XYZ file of C-alpha atoms in Angstrom:
417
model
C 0.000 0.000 0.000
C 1.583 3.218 -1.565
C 0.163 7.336 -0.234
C 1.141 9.940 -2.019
C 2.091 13.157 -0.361
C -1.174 15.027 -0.551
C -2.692 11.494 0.660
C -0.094 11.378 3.666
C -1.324 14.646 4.954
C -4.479 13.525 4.883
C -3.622 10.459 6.329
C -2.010 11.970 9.480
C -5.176 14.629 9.620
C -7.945 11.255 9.678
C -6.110 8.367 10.772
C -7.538 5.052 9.771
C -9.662 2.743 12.122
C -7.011 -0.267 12.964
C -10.199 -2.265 14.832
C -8.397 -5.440 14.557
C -4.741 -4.380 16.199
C -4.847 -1.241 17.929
C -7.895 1.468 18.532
C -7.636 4.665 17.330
C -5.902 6.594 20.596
C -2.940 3.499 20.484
C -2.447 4.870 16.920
C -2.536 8.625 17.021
C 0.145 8.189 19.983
C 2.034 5.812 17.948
C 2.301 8.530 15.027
C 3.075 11.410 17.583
C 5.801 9.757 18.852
C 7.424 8.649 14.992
C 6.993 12.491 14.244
C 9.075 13.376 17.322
C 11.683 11.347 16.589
C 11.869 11.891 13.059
C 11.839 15.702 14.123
C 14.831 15.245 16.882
C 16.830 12.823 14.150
C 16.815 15.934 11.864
C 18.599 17.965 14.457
C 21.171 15.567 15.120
C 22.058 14.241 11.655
C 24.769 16.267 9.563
C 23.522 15.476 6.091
C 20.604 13.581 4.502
C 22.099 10.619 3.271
C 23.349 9.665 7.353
C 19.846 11.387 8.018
C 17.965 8.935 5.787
C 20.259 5.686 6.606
C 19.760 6.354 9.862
C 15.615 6.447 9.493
C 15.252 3.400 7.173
C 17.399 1.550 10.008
C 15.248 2.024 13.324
C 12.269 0.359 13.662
C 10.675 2.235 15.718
C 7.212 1.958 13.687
C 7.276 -1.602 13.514
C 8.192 -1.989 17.213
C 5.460 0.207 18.418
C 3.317 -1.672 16.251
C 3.607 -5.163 17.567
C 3.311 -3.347 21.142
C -0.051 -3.914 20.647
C -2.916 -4.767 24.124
C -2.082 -7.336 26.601
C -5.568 -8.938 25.291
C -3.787 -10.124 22.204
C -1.569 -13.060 22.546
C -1.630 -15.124 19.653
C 1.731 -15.715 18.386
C 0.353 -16.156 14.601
C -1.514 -13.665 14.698
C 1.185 -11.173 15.685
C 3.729 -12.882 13.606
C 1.348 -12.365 10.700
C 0.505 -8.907 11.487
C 4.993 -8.018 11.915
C 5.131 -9.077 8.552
C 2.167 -7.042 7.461
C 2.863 -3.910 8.900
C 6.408 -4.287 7.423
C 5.767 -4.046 4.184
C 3.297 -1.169 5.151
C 6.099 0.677 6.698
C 8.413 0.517 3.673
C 6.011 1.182 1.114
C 3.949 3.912 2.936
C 4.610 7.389 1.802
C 5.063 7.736 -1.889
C 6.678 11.016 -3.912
C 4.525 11.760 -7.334
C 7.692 13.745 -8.593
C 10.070 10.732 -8.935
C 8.059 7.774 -7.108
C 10.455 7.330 -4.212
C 8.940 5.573 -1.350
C 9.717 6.620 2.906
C 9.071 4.981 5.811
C 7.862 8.468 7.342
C 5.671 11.299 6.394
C 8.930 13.467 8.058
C 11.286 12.410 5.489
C 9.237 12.266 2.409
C 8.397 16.301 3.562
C 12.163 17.145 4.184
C 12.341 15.053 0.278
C 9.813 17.738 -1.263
C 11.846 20.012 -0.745
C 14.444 19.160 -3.577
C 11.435 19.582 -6.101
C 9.887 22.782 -4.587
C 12.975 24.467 -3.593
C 12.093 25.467 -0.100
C 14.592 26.343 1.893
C 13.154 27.103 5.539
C 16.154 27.483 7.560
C 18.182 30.730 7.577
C 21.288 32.059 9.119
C 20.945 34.795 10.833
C 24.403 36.107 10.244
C 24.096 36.192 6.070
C 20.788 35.368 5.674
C 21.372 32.166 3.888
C 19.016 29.893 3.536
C 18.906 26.403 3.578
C 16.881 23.280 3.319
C 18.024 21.348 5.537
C 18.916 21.922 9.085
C 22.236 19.916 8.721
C 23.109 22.898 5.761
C 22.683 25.005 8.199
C 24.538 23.490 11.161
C 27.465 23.027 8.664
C 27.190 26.450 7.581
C 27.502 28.094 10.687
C 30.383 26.793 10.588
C 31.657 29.320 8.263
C 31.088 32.138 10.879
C 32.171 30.520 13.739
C 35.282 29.380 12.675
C 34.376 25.771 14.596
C 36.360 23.075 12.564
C 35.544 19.792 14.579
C 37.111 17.216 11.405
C 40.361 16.391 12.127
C 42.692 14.672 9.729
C 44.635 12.004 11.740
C 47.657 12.259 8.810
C 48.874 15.652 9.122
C 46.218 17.297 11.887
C 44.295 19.509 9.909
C 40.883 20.385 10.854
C 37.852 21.202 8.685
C 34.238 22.294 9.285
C 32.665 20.091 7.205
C 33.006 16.166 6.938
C 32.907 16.273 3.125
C 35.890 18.187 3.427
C 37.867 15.958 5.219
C 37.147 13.027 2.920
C 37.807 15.237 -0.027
C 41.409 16.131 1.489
C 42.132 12.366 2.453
C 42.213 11.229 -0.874
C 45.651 13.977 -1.054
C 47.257 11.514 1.032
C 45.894 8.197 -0.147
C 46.337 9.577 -4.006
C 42.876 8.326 -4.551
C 41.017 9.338 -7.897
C 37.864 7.855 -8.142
C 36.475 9.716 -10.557
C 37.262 9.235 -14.158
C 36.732 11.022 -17.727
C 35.270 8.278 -20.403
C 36.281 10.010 -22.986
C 40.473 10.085 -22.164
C 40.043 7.590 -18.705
C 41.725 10.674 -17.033
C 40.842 9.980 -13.130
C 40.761 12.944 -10.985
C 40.142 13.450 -7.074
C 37.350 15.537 -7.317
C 34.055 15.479 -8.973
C 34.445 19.498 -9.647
C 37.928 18.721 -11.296
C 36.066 16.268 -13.421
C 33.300 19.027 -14.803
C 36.152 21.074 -15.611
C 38.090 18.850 -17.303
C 35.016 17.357 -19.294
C 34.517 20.529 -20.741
C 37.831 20.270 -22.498
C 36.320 17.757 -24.621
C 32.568 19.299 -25.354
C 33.933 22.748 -25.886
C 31.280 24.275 -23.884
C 31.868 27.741 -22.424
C 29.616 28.411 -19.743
C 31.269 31.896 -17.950
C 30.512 34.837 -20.069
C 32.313 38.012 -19.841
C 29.597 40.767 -19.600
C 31.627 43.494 -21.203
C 33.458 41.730 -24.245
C 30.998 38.579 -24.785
C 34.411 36.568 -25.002
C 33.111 32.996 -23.302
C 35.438 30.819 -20.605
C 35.255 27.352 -19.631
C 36.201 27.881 -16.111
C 35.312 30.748 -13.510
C 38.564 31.495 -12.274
C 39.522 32.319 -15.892
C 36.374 34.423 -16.427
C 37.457 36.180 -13.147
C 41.426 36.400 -14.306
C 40.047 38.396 -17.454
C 37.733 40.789 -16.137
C 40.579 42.330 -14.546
C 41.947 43.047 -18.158
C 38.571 45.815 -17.735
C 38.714 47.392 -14.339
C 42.702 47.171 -13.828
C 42.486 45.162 -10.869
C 46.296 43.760 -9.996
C 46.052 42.212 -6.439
C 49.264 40.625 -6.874
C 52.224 42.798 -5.172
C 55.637 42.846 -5.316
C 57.133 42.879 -1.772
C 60.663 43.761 -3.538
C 59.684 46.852 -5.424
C 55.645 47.445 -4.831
C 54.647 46.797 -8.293
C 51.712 44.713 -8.889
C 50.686 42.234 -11.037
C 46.878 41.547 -12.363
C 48.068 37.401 -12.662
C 50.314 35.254 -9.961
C 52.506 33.862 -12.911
C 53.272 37.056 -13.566
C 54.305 37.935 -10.517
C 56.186 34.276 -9.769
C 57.858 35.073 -13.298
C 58.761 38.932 -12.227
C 60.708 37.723 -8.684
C 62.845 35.969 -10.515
C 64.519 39.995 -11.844
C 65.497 40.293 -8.014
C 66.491 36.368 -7.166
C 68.338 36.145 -10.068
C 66.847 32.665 -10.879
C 66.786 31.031 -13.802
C 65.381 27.615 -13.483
C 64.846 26.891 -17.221
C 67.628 25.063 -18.790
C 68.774 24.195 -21.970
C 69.639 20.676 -22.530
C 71.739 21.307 -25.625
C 73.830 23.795 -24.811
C 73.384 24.520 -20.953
C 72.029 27.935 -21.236
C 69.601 29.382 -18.346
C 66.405 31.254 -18.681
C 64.337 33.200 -16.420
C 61.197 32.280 -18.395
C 59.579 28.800 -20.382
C 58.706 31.084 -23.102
C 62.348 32.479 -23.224
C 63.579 28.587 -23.804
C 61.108 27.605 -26.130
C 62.309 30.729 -28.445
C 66.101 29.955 -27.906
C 65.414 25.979 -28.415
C 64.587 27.696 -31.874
C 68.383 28.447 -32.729
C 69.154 24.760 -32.326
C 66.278 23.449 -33.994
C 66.047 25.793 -36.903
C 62.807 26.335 -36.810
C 61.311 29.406 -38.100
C 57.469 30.119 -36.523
C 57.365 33.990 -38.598
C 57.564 34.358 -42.167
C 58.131 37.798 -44.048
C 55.232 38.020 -46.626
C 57.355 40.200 -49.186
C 60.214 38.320 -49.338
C 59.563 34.767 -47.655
C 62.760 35.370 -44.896
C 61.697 33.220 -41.631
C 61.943 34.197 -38.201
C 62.178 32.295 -34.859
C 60.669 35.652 -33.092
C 57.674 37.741 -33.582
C 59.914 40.511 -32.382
C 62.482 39.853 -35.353
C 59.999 39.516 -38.306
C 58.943 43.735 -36.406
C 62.206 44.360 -36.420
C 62.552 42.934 -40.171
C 59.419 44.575 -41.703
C 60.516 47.969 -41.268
C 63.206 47.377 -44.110
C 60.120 46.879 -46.174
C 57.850 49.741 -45.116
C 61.137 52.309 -44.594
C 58.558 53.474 -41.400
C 60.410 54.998 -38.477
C 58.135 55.617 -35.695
C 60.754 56.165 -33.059
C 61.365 60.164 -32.759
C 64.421 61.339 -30.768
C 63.133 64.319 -28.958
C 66.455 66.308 -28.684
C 67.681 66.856 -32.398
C 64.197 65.080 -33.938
C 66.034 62.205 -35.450
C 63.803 58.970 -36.962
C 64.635 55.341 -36.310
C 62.942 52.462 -37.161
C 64.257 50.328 -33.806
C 63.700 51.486 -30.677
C 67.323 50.115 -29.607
C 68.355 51.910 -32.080
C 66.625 55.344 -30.314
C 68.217 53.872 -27.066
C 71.458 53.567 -28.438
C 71.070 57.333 -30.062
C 70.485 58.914 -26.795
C 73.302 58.130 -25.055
C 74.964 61.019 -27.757
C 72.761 62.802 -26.111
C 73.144 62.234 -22.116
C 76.726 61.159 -22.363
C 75.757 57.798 -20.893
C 78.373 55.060 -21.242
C 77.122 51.720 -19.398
C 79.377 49.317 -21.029
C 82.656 48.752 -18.872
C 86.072 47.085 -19.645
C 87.056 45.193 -16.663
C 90.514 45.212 -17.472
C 90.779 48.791 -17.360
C 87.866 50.280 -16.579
C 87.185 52.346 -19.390
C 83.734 53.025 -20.122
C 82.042 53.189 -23.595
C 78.478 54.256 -24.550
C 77.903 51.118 -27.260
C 78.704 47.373 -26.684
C 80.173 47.045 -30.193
C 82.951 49.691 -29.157
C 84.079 47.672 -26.074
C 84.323 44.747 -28.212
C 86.911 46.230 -29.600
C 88.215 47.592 -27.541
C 88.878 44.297 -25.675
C 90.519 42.852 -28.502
C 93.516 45.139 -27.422
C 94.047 43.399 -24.094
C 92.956 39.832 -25.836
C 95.406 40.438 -29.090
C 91.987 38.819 -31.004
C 92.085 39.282 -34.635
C 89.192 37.970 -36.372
C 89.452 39.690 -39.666
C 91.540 38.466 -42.221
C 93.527 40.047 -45.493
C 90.992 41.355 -47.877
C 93.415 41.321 -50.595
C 94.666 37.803 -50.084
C 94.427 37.162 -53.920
C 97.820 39.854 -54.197
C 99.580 37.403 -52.391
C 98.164 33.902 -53.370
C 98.329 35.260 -57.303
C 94.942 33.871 -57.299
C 92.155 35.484 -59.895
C 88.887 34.194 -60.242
C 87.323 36.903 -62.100
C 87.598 36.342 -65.782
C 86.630 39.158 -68.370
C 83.861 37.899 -70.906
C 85.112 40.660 -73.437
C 88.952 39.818 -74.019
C 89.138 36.355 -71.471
C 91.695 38.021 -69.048
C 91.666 36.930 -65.270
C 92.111 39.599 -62.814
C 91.804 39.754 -58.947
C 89.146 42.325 -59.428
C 86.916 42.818 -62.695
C 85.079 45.998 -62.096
C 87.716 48.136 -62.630
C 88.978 46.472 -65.719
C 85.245 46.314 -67.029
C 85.145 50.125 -67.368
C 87.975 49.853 -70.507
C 85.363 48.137 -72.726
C 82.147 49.778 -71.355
C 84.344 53.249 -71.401
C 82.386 54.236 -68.169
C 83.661 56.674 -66.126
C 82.107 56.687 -62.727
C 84.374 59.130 -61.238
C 84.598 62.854 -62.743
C 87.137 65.237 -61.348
C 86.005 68.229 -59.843
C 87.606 71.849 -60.767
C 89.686 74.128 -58.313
């Protein structure tokens, strides 16, 4: 025998006539007293799975049931009527919504609740509200600090049970969720949504002033402070803030001096990944930037800049002491130093100071005795001549000159006094 909710009310409002077992006062103090301690079970439980477990267990309807008058004695008859009222008490209260079936009027109201989305207890801090008095309890949590969940591994404490099992599975590296798309197991059921997203493509976080659409909130929340120029990440060094924490990891290493990134091929360090992917570039020959006028490749973005301006002939870099155009901006830093007499490159073998790294390069070759160039006119000395003149089948050292005797060119005119 099945009620539905509406029936259950009614039920509790007109309770049947039980001639046989019990008259009707036995009853109506039966149901008080399953109402009462339904009620003080909800107080005491922390969440409505052990709330619900902990119902279905005691049989506390059943027991009161069989407690029937002294007058009845029959051992068949009451072993008949245990059985009966058994089934009755698993079967009695019935949810339209989804047809789930409780023992208890109590729990199939507290149940109703996840259809009509009541929520009947409130904090009175916030003003949350919750639906459950255990969401509540845990809640409070949140204000009073209380953290009664102790891990036994390391001796943290939580406030909420759910918690603690979450962090245990840090130290017993259990995953028990996993992806069926890539069998990628992760710890937590949250990680899981995230991840799943990966392979749907949905977006669900939507920037409100750009449209542009996130998978994941904390990215939605990194790029809204691209609008209102929020950088809550601070320096402790040199006060300057950061809108990202990589940023700011990546900008500590200018005062430690780190550079964890290594090359394998030829041991160079690097402060950044992004600055070892781009060198790995000189070793691999790859070229990521092509020039579209002339097809030249690149292995920086920076380069292929740098590159174009050969094309275009643009020089947007104005020097504002003599008003002098470059196309670099080096090549404006450089310039300046004319200007401020600035000479930051230093020869430690004599200190002398010069205001362009070329120039001390040079310059050290006089303590070094380096001489990299070699004879231009090597040819004078080896005899050797590899030009060889179409017109008369001569071989010289040089051609150009003797060219001009058979074009009769004369390049060079000589000026009056």
């Amino acid at each position: 025998l099945i009620f539905s909710f509406e029936e259950a009310v009614a039920l509790k409002q007109e309770p049947p006539q039980i001639k046989e077992e019990l008259d009707e006062q036995e009853l109506l103090q039966i149901k008080e007293e399953q109402e009462q301690l339904c009620i003080s079970q909800d107080e005491e439980q922390l969440d409505l799975k052990q709330e619900t477990d902990t119902l279905m267990e005691i049989p506390t309807y059943e027991e009161k049931l069989t407690s029937t008058t002294e007058e009845d004695t029959d051992p068949q008859n009451r072993d008949q009527r245990k059985r009966r009222d058994r089934s009755h008490v698993h079967n009695l209260f019935s949810c339209k919504k989804c047809e789930k079936s409780f023992c208890h009027i109590t729990n199939l109201k507290r149940h109703m609740r996840t259809h009509t989305g009541e929520k009947p207890y409130s904090c009175k801090e916030c003003d949350k509200r919750f639906s459950e008095i255990s969401g509540l309890k845990s809640h409070m949590r949140t204000h009073t600090g209380e953290k009664p969940f102790l891990c036994e591994e390391c001796n943290k404490r939580f406030g909420q049970t759910s918690v603690l099992k979450r962090h245990m599975r840090t130290h017993t590296g259990e995953k028990p969720y996993s992806c069926k798309e890539c069998k990628k197991r992760f710890n937590e059921i949250s990680a899981l949504k995230r991840h799943m997203r990966t392979h749907t493509g949905e977006k669900p976080y939507s920037c409100k002033e750009c449209d542009k659409r996130f998978a994941q909130a904390s990215v939605l929340k990194r790029h809204m402070r691209t609008h209102t120029g929020e950088k809550p990440f601070l320096c402790k060094e040199c006060d300057k803030r950061f809108g990202r924490l990589s940023s700011l990891k990546t900008h500590m290493t200018t005062h430690t001096g780190e550079k964890p990134f290594s090359c394998k091929e030829c041991d160079k360090n690097y402060r950044q990944i992004s600055y070892l992917k781009t060198h790995m570039r000189t070793h691999t020959g790859e070229s990521h930037f092509s020039c579209k006028e002339c097809g030249k490749s690149c292995s920086q973005i920076s380069d292929l800049r740098k590159h174009m301006i050969t094309h275009t002939k643009e020089k947007p870099f104005l020097c504002k002491e003599c008003d002098n155009m470059f196309g670099r901006l080096s090549s404006l830093k450089r310039h300046m130093r004319t200007h401020t007499g600035v000479k930051p490159f230093s020869c430690k073998e004599c200190d002398k100071n010069f205001s362009h790294k070329a120039n001390l390069k040079k310059h050290i070759r006089t303590h070094t005795g380096e001489k990299p160039y070699s004879c231009k006119h090597m040819r004078t000395h080896k005899g050797e001549k590899p030009h060889s003149c179409k017109e008369c089948n001569r071989n010289f050292t040089r051609i150009s000159k003797h060219t001009r005797t058979h074009t009769g060119e004369k390049p060079f005119t000589r000026q009056k006094l």
